[in-house]
Amino acid sequence: MPTSAVAKRAFDLAFAVPALILTAPLQAVVAVAVRRRLGSPVLFRQTRPGLHGRPFQMLKFRSMLDEDPSRGLVTDAERLTPFGAKLRATSLDELPALWNIVRGDMSLVGPRPLLMSYLNRYSPEQARRHHVKPGLTGLAQVSGRNAVKWDERLRLDVHYVDHHSIRGDLQLIWRTVRPVLARDGVTGSESVTMNEFAGKPCLEGAP
């Protein structure tokens, strides 16, 4: 039986609050490095779908340069510097999301928050990934991170929704350590980040 929302919230706070405090000095160092290497703003804010698709502002450390067609900085590959790639590979860019967890926007474990533009591309079954809060790590992340194909990624997300538990979350947090240290699956098969989810767009007027 899935964990209750109250128990999962208590679990999130028990981990995220100490983690936010303990990583504060490291986050300060990363913030200074981002400011010197990539400029301002230090934080990247993007609207992502949360529980039941409700939007929230997800926080990350900035890892890409701004778009600048005059300098040939248009695609993700062109905008991602070696410094930004290291931030992503080590997952240090994700540390500000601990604040999202403390605020209640996210959980430690759950389906990763994707793009708002994907919401109308999911099948009804795939859309059930939003029946729980999005997570900093999840079943798909420990199964290959960005290298997992979309169909399998979304199947794993829905499997998590149906079977999550405190014990399972602890196991997924532990299983997150190895791929992060090994820097496995940081890139998609066809891009430096994650291939776009095309899905099956809903047709206007279709049932």
GROMACS .gro file of C-alpha atoms in nm:
model
  207
    1MET     CA    1   0.000   0.000   0.000
    2PRO     CA    2   0.144   0.346  -0.088
    3THR     CA    3   0.273   0.561   0.196
    4SER     CA    4   0.025   0.818   0.333
    5ALA     CA    5   0.081   1.181   0.238
    6VAL     CA    6   0.139   1.279   0.602
    7ALA     CA    7   0.403   1.012   0.658
    8LYS     CA    8   0.576   1.098   0.331
    9ARG     CA    9   0.581   1.469   0.421
   10ALA     CA   10   0.735   1.392   0.761
   11PHE     CA   11   0.993   1.170   0.590
   12ASP     CA   12   1.080   1.448   0.343
   13LEU     CA   13   1.129   1.708   0.616
   14ALA     CA   14   1.335   1.471   0.832
   15PHE     CA   15   1.586   1.440   0.547
   16ALA     CA   16   1.561   1.771   0.363
   17VAL     CA   17   1.594   2.016   0.654
   18PRO     CA   18   1.922   1.867   0.787
   19ALA     CA   19   2.048   1.825   0.430
   20LEU     CA   20   1.974   2.190   0.352
   21ILE     CA   21   2.165   2.302   0.663
   22LEU     CA   22   2.460   2.067   0.610
   23THR     CA   23   2.503   2.157   0.243
   24ALA     CA   24   2.468   2.533   0.297
   25PRO     CA   25   2.848   2.593   0.295
   26LEU     CA   26   2.887   2.380  -0.019
   27GLN     CA   27   2.598   2.560  -0.188
   28ALA     CA   28   2.763   2.893  -0.105
   29VAL     CA   29   3.084   2.776  -0.275
   30VAL     CA   30   2.894   2.652  -0.580
   31ALA     CA   31   2.700   2.981  -0.598
   32VAL     CA   32   3.023   3.182  -0.606
   33ALA     CA   33   3.167   2.951  -0.874
   34VAL     CA   34   2.853   2.981  -1.089
   35ARG     CA   35   2.863   3.360  -1.056
   36ARG     CA   36   3.226   3.372  -1.169
   37ARG     CA   37   3.197   3.114  -1.451
   38LEU     CA   38   2.848   3.178  -1.589
   39GLY     CA   39   2.741   3.513  -1.448
   40SER     CA   40   2.402   3.607  -1.306
   41PRO     CA   41   2.151   3.486  -1.216
   42VAL     CA   42   2.310   3.212  -1.009
   43LEU     CA   43   1.985   3.021  -0.973
   44PHE     CA   44   1.787   2.876  -1.261
   45ARG     CA   45   1.412   2.894  -1.203
   46GLN     CA   46   1.169   2.709  -1.422
   47THR     CA   47   0.798   2.638  -1.390
   48ARG     CA   48   0.742   2.264  -1.359
   49PRO     CA   49   0.429   2.057  -1.291
   50GLY     CA   50   0.391   1.943  -0.932
   51LEU     CA   51   0.125   1.734  -0.759
   52HIS     CA   52  -0.174   1.688  -0.995
   53GLY     CA   53   0.009   1.903  -1.252
   54ARG     CA   54  -0.007   2.223  -1.046
   55PRO     CA   55   0.282   2.451  -1.146
   56PHE     CA   56   0.564   2.550  -0.913
   57GLN     CA   57   0.902   2.718  -0.953
   58MET     CA   58   1.180   2.458  -0.945
   59LEU     CA   59   1.520   2.585  -0.831
   60LYS     CA   60   1.857   2.468  -0.962
   61PHE     CA   61   2.202   2.615  -0.995
   62ARG     CA   62   2.250   2.763  -1.338
   63SER     CA   63   2.460   2.537  -1.564
   64MET     CA   64   2.417   2.694  -1.909
   65LEU     CA   65   2.502   3.023  -2.074
   66ASP     CA   66   2.218   3.240  -2.203
   67GLU     CA   67   2.106   3.202  -2.563
   68ASP     CA   68   2.308   3.430  -2.790
   69PRO     CA   69   2.267   3.360  -3.164
   70SER     CA   70   2.544   3.612  -3.246
   71ARG     CA   71   2.792   3.389  -3.058
   72GLY     CA   72   2.642   3.063  -3.181
   73LEU     CA   73   2.490   2.986  -2.840
   74VAL     CA   74   2.150   2.845  -2.932
   75THR     CA   75   2.130   2.473  -2.862
   76ASP     CA   76   2.180   2.309  -2.522
   77ALA     CA   77   2.507   2.157  -2.646
   78GLU     CA   78   2.637   2.500  -2.744
   79ARG     CA   79   2.528   2.666  -2.419
   80LEU     CA   80   2.657   2.395  -2.183
   81THR     CA   81   3.012   2.480  -2.074
   82PRO     CA   82   3.257   2.221  -1.930
   83PHE     CA   83   3.196   2.377  -1.587
   84GLY     CA   84   2.820   2.342  -1.630
   85ALA     CA   85   2.862   1.982  -1.745
   86LYS     CA   86   3.055   1.904  -1.425
   87LEU     CA   87   2.778   2.058  -1.215
   88ARG     CA   88   2.523   1.835  -1.385
   89ALA     CA   89   2.741   1.524  -1.377
   90THR     CA   90   2.791   1.557  -1.000
   91SER     CA   91   2.426   1.665  -0.944
   92LEU     CA   92   2.551   1.971  -0.752
   93ASP     CA   93   2.317   2.180  -0.966
   94GLU     CA   94   2.025   2.003  -0.795
   95LEU     CA   95   2.106   2.113  -0.438
   96PRO     CA   96   1.875   2.422  -0.437
   97ALA     CA   97   1.582   2.187  -0.497
   98LEU     CA   98   1.615   2.090  -0.129
   99TRP     CA   99   1.436   2.419  -0.066
  100ASN     CA  100   1.153   2.302  -0.296
  101ILE     CA  101   1.121   1.994  -0.075
  102VAL     CA  102   1.111   2.198   0.248
  103ARG     CA  103   0.845   2.424   0.095
  104GLY     CA  104   0.637   2.120   0.000
  105ASP     CA  105   0.662   2.158  -0.378
  106MET     CA  106   0.857   1.833  -0.415
  107SER     CA  107   0.946   1.514  -0.230
  108LEU     CA  108   1.285   1.355  -0.189
  109VAL     CA  109   1.166   1.059  -0.395
  110GLY     CA  110   0.912   1.062  -0.676
  111PRO     CA  111   0.881   1.104  -1.051
  112ARG     CA  112   1.111   1.382  -1.174
  113PRO     CA  113   0.929   1.710  -1.253
  114LEU     CA  114   0.936   1.746  -1.631
  115LEU     CA  115   0.822   2.033  -1.854
  116MET     CA  116   0.479   2.196  -1.842
  117SER     CA  117   0.457   2.152  -2.220
  118TYR     CA  118   0.454   1.774  -2.174
  119LEU     CA  119   0.128   1.771  -1.976
  120ASN     CA  120  -0.097   1.726  -2.281
  121ARG     CA  121   0.133   1.465  -2.435
  122TYR     CA  122   0.087   1.191  -2.174
  123SER     CA  123  -0.149   0.901  -2.216
  124PRO     CA  124  -0.404   0.875  -1.929
  125GLU     CA  125  -0.191   0.599  -1.777
  126GLN     CA  126   0.132   0.801  -1.806
  127ALA     CA  127  -0.039   1.108  -1.658
  128ARG     CA  128  -0.084   0.918  -1.332
  129ARG     CA  129   0.281   1.007  -1.259
  130HIS     CA  130   0.137   1.334  -1.121
  131HIS     CA  131  -0.067   1.158  -0.852
  132VAL     CA  132   0.228   1.209  -0.616
  133LYS     CA  133   0.464   1.503  -0.569
  134PRO     CA  134   0.762   1.510  -0.804
  135GLY     CA  135   1.091   1.397  -0.656
  136LEU     CA  136   1.457   1.491  -0.643
  137THR     CA  137   1.536   1.130  -0.726
  138GLY     CA  138   1.316   0.841  -0.830
  139LEU     CA  139   1.287   0.492  -0.968
  140ALA     CA  140   1.365   0.608  -1.324
  141GLN     CA  141   1.674   0.800  -1.205
  142VAL     CA  142   1.829   0.496  -1.036
  143SER     CA  143   1.748   0.292  -1.347
  144GLY     CA  144   1.962   0.497  -1.584
  145ARG     CA  145   1.884   0.868  -1.527
  146ASN     CA  146   1.852   1.052  -1.861
  147ALA     CA  147   1.959   0.748  -2.063
  148VAL     CA  148   1.629   0.565  -1.998
  149LYS     CA  149   1.386   0.564  -2.292
  150TRP     CA  150   1.069   0.764  -2.242
  151ASP     CA  151   0.825   0.471  -2.244
  152GLU     CA  152   1.026   0.291  -1.978
  153ARG     CA  153   1.084   0.608  -1.776
  154LEU     CA  154   0.712   0.684  -1.757
  155ARG     CA  155   0.625   0.321  -1.682
  156LEU     CA  156   0.868   0.333  -1.388
  157ASP     CA  157   0.713   0.661  -1.268
  158VAL     CA  158   0.364   0.508  -1.260
  159HIS     CA  159   0.498   0.193  -1.092
  160TYR     CA  160   0.640   0.418  -0.819
  161VAL     CA  161   0.302   0.592  -0.772
  162ASP     CA  162   0.134   0.254  -0.717
  163HIS     CA  163   0.395   0.100  -0.488
  164HIS     CA  164   0.585   0.371  -0.297
  165SER     CA  165   0.665   0.323   0.071
  166ILE     CA  166   0.905   0.470   0.328
  167ARG     CA  167   1.122   0.161   0.307
  168GLY     CA  168   1.119   0.180  -0.074
  169ASP     CA  169   1.212   0.549  -0.062
  170LEU     CA  170   1.508   0.472   0.164
  171GLN     CA  171   1.623   0.206  -0.082
  172LEU     CA  172   1.591   0.447  -0.376
  173ILE     CA  173   1.791   0.716  -0.193
  174TRP     CA  174   2.064   0.460  -0.127
  175ARG     CA  175   2.052   0.344  -0.491
  176THR     CA  176   2.087   0.707  -0.605
  177VAL     CA  177   2.436   0.732  -0.461
  178ARG     CA  178   2.605   0.494  -0.706
  179PRO     CA  179   2.483   0.645  -1.038
  180VAL     CA  180   2.559   0.997  -0.906
  181LEU     CA  181   2.913   0.901  -0.804
  182ALA     CA  182   2.962   0.707  -1.128
  183ARG     CA  183   2.801   0.992  -1.329
  184ASP     CA  184   2.592   0.736  -1.519
  185GLY     CA  185   2.311   0.841  -1.751
  186VAL     CA  186   2.370   1.215  -1.723
  187THR     CA  187   2.299   1.269  -2.094
  188GLY     CA  188   2.027   1.140  -2.322
  189SER     CA  189   2.107   0.927  -2.622
  190GLU     CA  190   2.072   1.218  -2.865
  191SER     CA  191   2.139   1.532  -2.660
  192VAL     CA  192   2.354   1.667  -2.379
  193THR     CA  193   2.055   1.672  -2.145
  194MET     CA  194   1.739   1.472  -2.214
  195ASN     CA  195   1.569   1.395  -2.542
  196GLU     CA  196   1.236   1.579  -2.581
  197PHE     CA  197   0.927   1.376  -2.498
  198ALA     CA  198   0.709   1.389  -2.810
  199GLY     CA  199   0.426   1.174  -2.676
  200LYS     CA  200   0.099   1.180  -2.862
  201PRO     CA  201  -0.032   1.540  -2.856
  202CYS     CA  202  -0.403   1.567  -2.787
  203LEU     CA  203  -0.604   1.670  -3.092
  204GLU     CA  204  -0.831   1.970  -3.042
  205GLY     CA  205  -1.190   1.852  -3.006
  206ALA     CA  206  -1.089   1.489  -2.967
  207PRO     CA  207  -1.258   1.296  -2.684
   0.00000   0.00000   0.00000
